Amino acid sequence: MSRVAAQIVSGIGFIGGGIIFVQRDVVRGLTTAATIWLTAAVGMACGAGLPVLALFVTGAHFLIMYGYTGLTHRILSVQAELLIHYRAGKGAVHEITRLCMGSGFAVHQFLVKQEDGSEDPERQAIRLRLRGRGDMESLVVAIGDLKGVISAQLTTMQPPRD
């Protein structure tokens, strides 16, 4: 019996290793590989006559996969509001949204307004409400360095809750 279990673990480890990919410093497939391994363990527990253990592990898996993920996203995410002044027609808005999403933030509100009283008719402002788990200060600096951006200012920020 122990030899069969050892071969199952080896085989599933080989399959799980084939699922894990590394692309540009991003590892993908770890959760899928761990879930496949867990499924094999639950199957072995059932085959060994331990259905209560298999049910407990399956329940714990679903609790962690669906409960823990939502909880960590809610606890660890930062909410912030940015005020960005830019020159229209330079492609800045597209680059700003691309940069925000690429830095781990979701754009929840996007308000564009023409600057009243400005001597430059192309000068506009956008107010972004962001939520995510990235580094907000680095994002503001990166936005300020974009072509066409006049200024980027962090107006409000709510840190992650403990």
PDB file of C-alpha atoms in Angstrom:
ATOM      1  CA  MET A   1       0.000   0.000   0.000  1.00  0.00           C
ATOM      2  CA  SER A   2       2.756   2.484   0.862  1.00  0.00           C
ATOM      3  CA  ARG A   3       4.490   1.853  -2.491  1.00  0.00           C
ATOM      4  CA  VAL A   4       1.292   2.661  -4.371  1.00  0.00           C
ATOM      5  CA  ALA A   5       0.850   5.893  -2.375  1.00  0.00           C
ATOM      6  CA  ALA A   6       4.481   6.855  -3.031  1.00  0.00           C
ATOM      7  CA  GLN A   7       4.043   6.330  -6.773  1.00  0.00           C
ATOM      8  CA  ILE A   8       0.845   8.403  -6.771  1.00  0.00           C
ATOM      9  CA  VAL A   9       2.680  11.246  -5.030  1.00  0.00           C
ATOM     10  CA  SER A  10       5.543  11.042  -7.546  1.00  0.00           C
ATOM     11  CA  GLY A  11       3.240  10.952 -10.546  1.00  0.00           C
ATOM     12  CA  ILE A  12       1.057  13.807  -9.375  1.00  0.00           C
ATOM     13  CA  GLY A  13       4.174  15.841  -8.501  1.00  0.00           C
ATOM     14  CA  PHE A  14       5.394  15.321 -12.071  1.00  0.00           C
ATOM     15  CA  ILE A  15       2.043  16.439 -13.509  1.00  0.00           C
ATOM     16  CA  GLY A  16       1.917  19.443 -11.151  1.00  0.00           C
ATOM     17  CA  GLY A  17       5.439  20.431 -12.156  1.00  0.00           C
ATOM     18  CA  GLY A  18       4.324  20.523 -15.779  1.00  0.00           C
ATOM     19  CA  ILE A  19       1.524  22.943 -14.929  1.00  0.00           C
ATOM     20  CA  ILE A  20       3.758  25.537 -13.280  1.00  0.00           C
ATOM     21  CA  PHE A  21       5.078  28.193 -15.673  1.00  0.00           C
ATOM     22  CA  VAL A  22       7.396  31.148 -15.152  1.00  0.00           C
ATOM     23  CA  GLN A  23       6.946  34.118 -17.473  1.00  0.00           C
ATOM     24  CA  ARG A  24       8.813  37.390 -16.891  1.00  0.00           C
ATOM     25  CA  ASP A  25       9.297  36.895 -13.149  1.00  0.00           C
ATOM     26  CA  VAL A  26       5.647  35.831 -12.716  1.00  0.00           C
ATOM     27  CA  VAL A  27       4.936  32.294 -11.557  1.00  0.00           C
ATOM     28  CA  ARG A  28       1.632  30.861 -12.758  1.00  0.00           C
ATOM     29  CA  GLY A  29      -0.043  27.563 -11.997  1.00  0.00           C
ATOM     30  CA  LEU A  30       1.027  27.022  -8.388  1.00  0.00           C
ATOM     31  CA  THR A  31      -2.519  26.999  -7.065  1.00  0.00           C
ATOM     32  CA  THR A  32      -3.660  24.651  -9.826  1.00  0.00           C
ATOM     33  CA  ALA A  33      -0.757  22.286  -9.166  1.00  0.00           C
ATOM     34  CA  ALA A  34      -1.465  22.306  -5.429  1.00  0.00           C
ATOM     35  CA  THR A  35      -5.156  21.622  -6.071  1.00  0.00           C
ATOM     36  CA  ILE A  36      -4.313  18.652  -8.292  1.00  0.00           C
ATOM     37  CA  TRP A  37      -2.022  17.284  -5.598  1.00  0.00           C
ATOM     38  CA  LEU A  38      -4.735  17.813  -2.975  1.00  0.00           C
ATOM     39  CA  THR A  39      -7.251  15.981  -5.166  1.00  0.00           C
ATOM     40  CA  ALA A  40      -4.897  13.019  -5.359  1.00  0.00           C
ATOM     41  CA  ALA A  41      -4.478  13.092  -1.567  1.00  0.00           C
ATOM     42  CA  VAL A  42      -8.265  13.125  -1.074  1.00  0.00           C
ATOM     43  CA  GLY A  43      -8.563  10.191  -3.469  1.00  0.00           C
ATOM     44  CA  MET A  44      -5.885   8.286  -1.544  1.00  0.00           C
ATOM     45  CA  ALA A  45      -7.663   9.021   1.748  1.00  0.00           C
ATOM     46  CA  CYS A  46     -10.916   7.637   0.342  1.00  0.00           C
ATOM     47  CA  GLY A  47      -9.090   4.585  -1.031  1.00  0.00           C
ATOM     48  CA  ALA A  48      -7.492   3.983   2.363  1.00  0.00           C
ATOM     49  CA  GLY A  49     -10.908   3.996   4.069  1.00  0.00           C
ATOM     50  CA  LEU A  50     -10.740   7.508   5.553  1.00  0.00           C
ATOM     51  CA  PRO A  51     -13.761   9.292   4.035  1.00  0.00           C
ATOM     52  CA  VAL A  52     -14.189  11.647   7.034  1.00  0.00           C
ATOM     53  CA  LEU A  53     -10.641  12.924   6.566  1.00  0.00           C
ATOM     54  CA  ALA A  54     -11.286  13.326   2.842  1.00  0.00           C
ATOM     55  CA  LEU A  55     -14.470  15.348   3.508  1.00  0.00           C
ATOM     56  CA  PHE A  56     -12.705  17.539   6.063  1.00  0.00           C
ATOM     57  CA  VAL A  57      -9.789  18.280   3.732  1.00  0.00           C
ATOM     58  CA  THR A  58     -12.151  18.999   0.822  1.00  0.00           C
ATOM     59  CA  GLY A  59     -14.194  21.399   2.970  1.00  0.00           C
ATOM     60  CA  ALA A  60     -11.062  23.123   4.246  1.00  0.00           C
ATOM     61  CA  HIS A  61      -9.820  23.483   0.672  1.00  0.00           C
ATOM     62  CA  PHE A  62     -13.022  25.213  -0.483  1.00  0.00           C
ATOM     63  CA  LEU A  63     -13.055  27.435   2.586  1.00  0.00           C
ATOM     64  CA  ILE A  64      -9.496  28.556   1.945  1.00  0.00           C
ATOM     65  CA  MET A  65      -9.840  28.940  -1.835  1.00  0.00           C
ATOM     66  CA  TYR A  66     -13.019  31.015  -1.733  1.00  0.00           C
ATOM     67  CA  GLY A  67     -12.977  32.633   1.705  1.00  0.00           C
ATOM     68  CA  TYR A  68      -9.316  33.438   2.237  1.00  0.00           C
ATOM     69  CA  THR A  69      -8.743  34.938  -1.215  1.00  0.00           C
ATOM     70  CA  GLY A  70     -11.598  37.417  -0.895  1.00  0.00           C
ATOM     71  CA  LEU A  71     -10.588  38.275   2.640  1.00  0.00           C
ATOM     72  CA  THR A  72      -6.961  39.005   1.759  1.00  0.00           C
ATOM     73  CA  HIS A  73      -7.961  41.133  -1.226  1.00  0.00           C
ATOM     74  CA  ARG A  74     -10.255  43.162   0.993  1.00  0.00           C
ATOM     75  CA  ILE A  75      -7.762  43.520   3.872  1.00  0.00           C
ATOM     76  CA  LEU A  76      -4.567  44.104   1.896  1.00  0.00           C
ATOM     77  CA  SER A  77      -5.883  46.403  -0.804  1.00  0.00           C
ATOM     78  CA  VAL A  78      -5.186  50.118  -0.752  1.00  0.00           C
ATOM     79  CA  GLN A  79      -7.823  52.654  -1.772  1.00  0.00           C
ATOM     80  CA  ALA A  80      -6.543  55.904  -3.191  1.00  0.00           C
ATOM     81  CA  GLU A  81      -7.587  58.903  -5.230  1.00  0.00           C
ATOM     82  CA  LEU A  82      -5.260  60.583  -7.718  1.00  0.00           C
ATOM     83  CA  LEU A  83      -5.571  63.980  -9.372  1.00  0.00           C
ATOM     84  CA  ILE A  84      -3.628  64.117 -12.628  1.00  0.00           C
ATOM     85  CA  HIS A  85      -3.179  67.152 -14.875  1.00  0.00           C
ATOM     86  CA  TYR A  86      -2.172  66.394 -18.451  1.00  0.00           C
ATOM     87  CA  ARG A  87      -2.121  67.757 -21.978  1.00  0.00           C
ATOM     88  CA  ALA A  88      -4.859  66.402 -24.249  1.00  0.00           C
ATOM     89  CA  GLY A  89      -3.899  64.606 -27.425  1.00  0.00           C
ATOM     90  CA  LYS A  90      -0.611  63.144 -26.164  1.00  0.00           C
ATOM     91  CA  GLY A  91      -1.991  59.651 -25.351  1.00  0.00           C
ATOM     92  CA  ALA A  92      -1.485  60.209 -21.648  1.00  0.00           C
ATOM     93  CA  VAL A  93      -4.864  58.853 -20.513  1.00  0.00           C
ATOM     94  CA  HIS A  94      -4.288  55.504 -22.192  1.00  0.00           C
ATOM     95  CA  GLU A  95      -0.799  55.239 -20.720  1.00  0.00           C
ATOM     96  CA  ILE A  96      -2.046  56.227 -17.247  1.00  0.00           C
ATOM     97  CA  THR A  97      -4.736  53.535 -17.184  1.00  0.00           C
ATOM     98  CA  ARG A  98      -2.308  50.950 -18.586  1.00  0.00           C
ATOM     99  CA  LEU A  99       0.233  51.846 -15.930  1.00  0.00           C
ATOM    100  CA  CYS A 100      -2.346  51.671 -13.119  1.00  0.00           C
ATOM    101  CA  MET A 101      -3.586  48.238 -14.136  1.00  0.00           C
ATOM    102  CA  GLY A 102      -0.059  46.994 -14.753  1.00  0.00           C
ATOM    103  CA  SER A 103       0.931  48.077 -11.237  1.00  0.00           C
ATOM    104  CA  GLY A 104      -1.792  45.989  -9.601  1.00  0.00           C
ATOM    105  CA  PHE A 105      -4.561  48.565  -9.269  1.00  0.00           C
ATOM    106  CA  ALA A 106      -8.131  48.531 -10.537  1.00  0.00           C
ATOM    107  CA  VAL A 107      -9.673  51.810 -11.653  1.00  0.00           C
ATOM    108  CA  HIS A 108     -13.019  52.217  -9.857  1.00  0.00           C
ATOM    109  CA  GLN A 109     -13.846  55.756 -10.934  1.00  0.00           C
ATOM    110  CA  PHE A 110     -12.524  57.856 -13.773  1.00  0.00           C
ATOM    111  CA  LEU A 111     -13.569  61.504 -14.067  1.00  0.00           C
ATOM    112  CA  VAL A 112     -12.224  63.696 -16.894  1.00  0.00           C
ATOM    113  CA  LYS A 113     -12.724  67.453 -16.758  1.00  0.00           C
ATOM    114  CA  GLN A 114     -11.449  70.443 -18.719  1.00  0.00           C
ATOM    115  CA  GLU A 115      -9.438  72.870 -16.649  1.00  0.00           C
ATOM    116  CA  ASP A 116     -11.403  76.082 -16.184  1.00  0.00           C
ATOM    117  CA  GLY A 117      -9.420  79.307 -16.122  1.00  0.00           C
ATOM    118  CA  SER A 118      -6.271  77.728 -17.521  1.00  0.00           C
ATOM    119  CA  GLU A 119      -4.344  79.637 -20.168  1.00  0.00           C
ATOM    120  CA  ASP A 120      -3.590  76.324 -21.952  1.00  0.00           C
ATOM    121  CA  PRO A 121      -6.777  75.035 -23.693  1.00  0.00           C
ATOM    122  CA  GLU A 122      -5.301  71.533 -23.991  1.00  0.00           C
ATOM    123  CA  ARG A 123      -4.726  71.208 -20.260  1.00  0.00           C
ATOM    124  CA  GLN A 124      -7.146  68.761 -18.676  1.00  0.00           C
ATOM    125  CA  ALA A 125      -7.468  66.907 -15.398  1.00  0.00           C
ATOM    126  CA  ILE A 126      -8.592  63.451 -14.433  1.00  0.00           C
ATOM    127  CA  ARG A 127      -9.499  62.133 -11.031  1.00  0.00           C
ATOM    128  CA  LEU A 128      -8.937  58.409 -10.543  1.00  0.00           C
ATOM    129  CA  ARG A 129     -10.163  56.222  -7.710  1.00  0.00           C
ATOM    130  CA  LEU A 130      -7.948  53.184  -7.475  1.00  0.00           C
ATOM    131  CA  ARG A 131      -7.958  50.021  -5.429  1.00  0.00           C
ATOM    132  CA  GLY A 132      -5.220  47.450  -5.374  1.00  0.00           C
ATOM    133  CA  ARG A 133      -2.199  45.964  -3.709  1.00  0.00           C
ATOM    134  CA  GLY A 134       0.624  47.743  -5.491  1.00  0.00           C
ATOM    135  CA  ASP A 135       3.000  50.462  -4.344  1.00  0.00           C
ATOM    136  CA  MET A 136       1.026  53.710  -4.627  1.00  0.00           C
ATOM    137  CA  GLU A 137       3.983  56.077  -4.242  1.00  0.00           C
ATOM    138  CA  SER A 138       5.890  54.385  -7.082  1.00  0.00           C
ATOM    139  CA  LEU A 139       2.774  54.572  -9.243  1.00  0.00           C
ATOM    140  CA  VAL A 140       2.405  58.328  -8.679  1.00  0.00           C
ATOM    141  CA  VAL A 141       6.060  58.878  -9.601  1.00  0.00           C
ATOM    142  CA  ALA A 142       5.716  56.701 -12.732  1.00  0.00           C
ATOM    143  CA  ILE A 143       2.584  58.577 -13.814  1.00  0.00           C
ATOM    144  CA  GLY A 144       4.365  61.900 -13.294  1.00  0.00           C
ATOM    145  CA  ASP A 145       7.133  60.736 -15.633  1.00  0.00           C
ATOM    146  CA  LEU A 146       4.757  59.941 -18.505  1.00  0.00           C
ATOM    147  CA  LYS A 147       4.823  62.060 -21.656  1.00  0.00           C
ATOM    148  CA  GLY A 148       2.033  64.634 -21.598  1.00  0.00           C
ATOM    149  CA  VAL A 149       1.500  64.488 -17.817  1.00  0.00           C
ATOM    150  CA  ILE A 150       1.918  67.857 -16.123  1.00  0.00           C
ATOM    151  CA  SER A 151       1.408  66.731 -12.528  1.00  0.00           C
ATOM    152  CA  ALA A 152       0.237  63.712 -10.548  1.00  0.00           C
ATOM    153  CA  GLN A 153      -0.954  64.136  -6.986  1.00  0.00           C
ATOM    154  CA  LEU A 154      -2.187  61.627  -4.415  1.00  0.00           C
ATOM    155  CA  THR A 155      -5.205  63.347  -2.845  1.00  0.00           C
ATOM    156  CA  THR A 156      -6.488  60.644  -0.468  1.00  0.00           C
ATOM    157  CA  MET A 157      -5.246  57.240   0.541  1.00  0.00           C
ATOM    158  CA  GLN A 158      -6.671  54.619   2.859  1.00  0.00           C
ATOM    159  CA  PRO A 159      -4.015  52.117   3.939  1.00  0.00           C
ATOM    160  CA  PRO A 160      -4.717  48.398   4.283  1.00  0.00           C
ATOM    161  CA  ARG A 161      -6.744  47.468   7.347  1.00  0.00           C
ATOM    162  CA  ASP A 162      -5.024  45.349   9.991  1.00  0.00           C
TER     163      ASP A 162
END
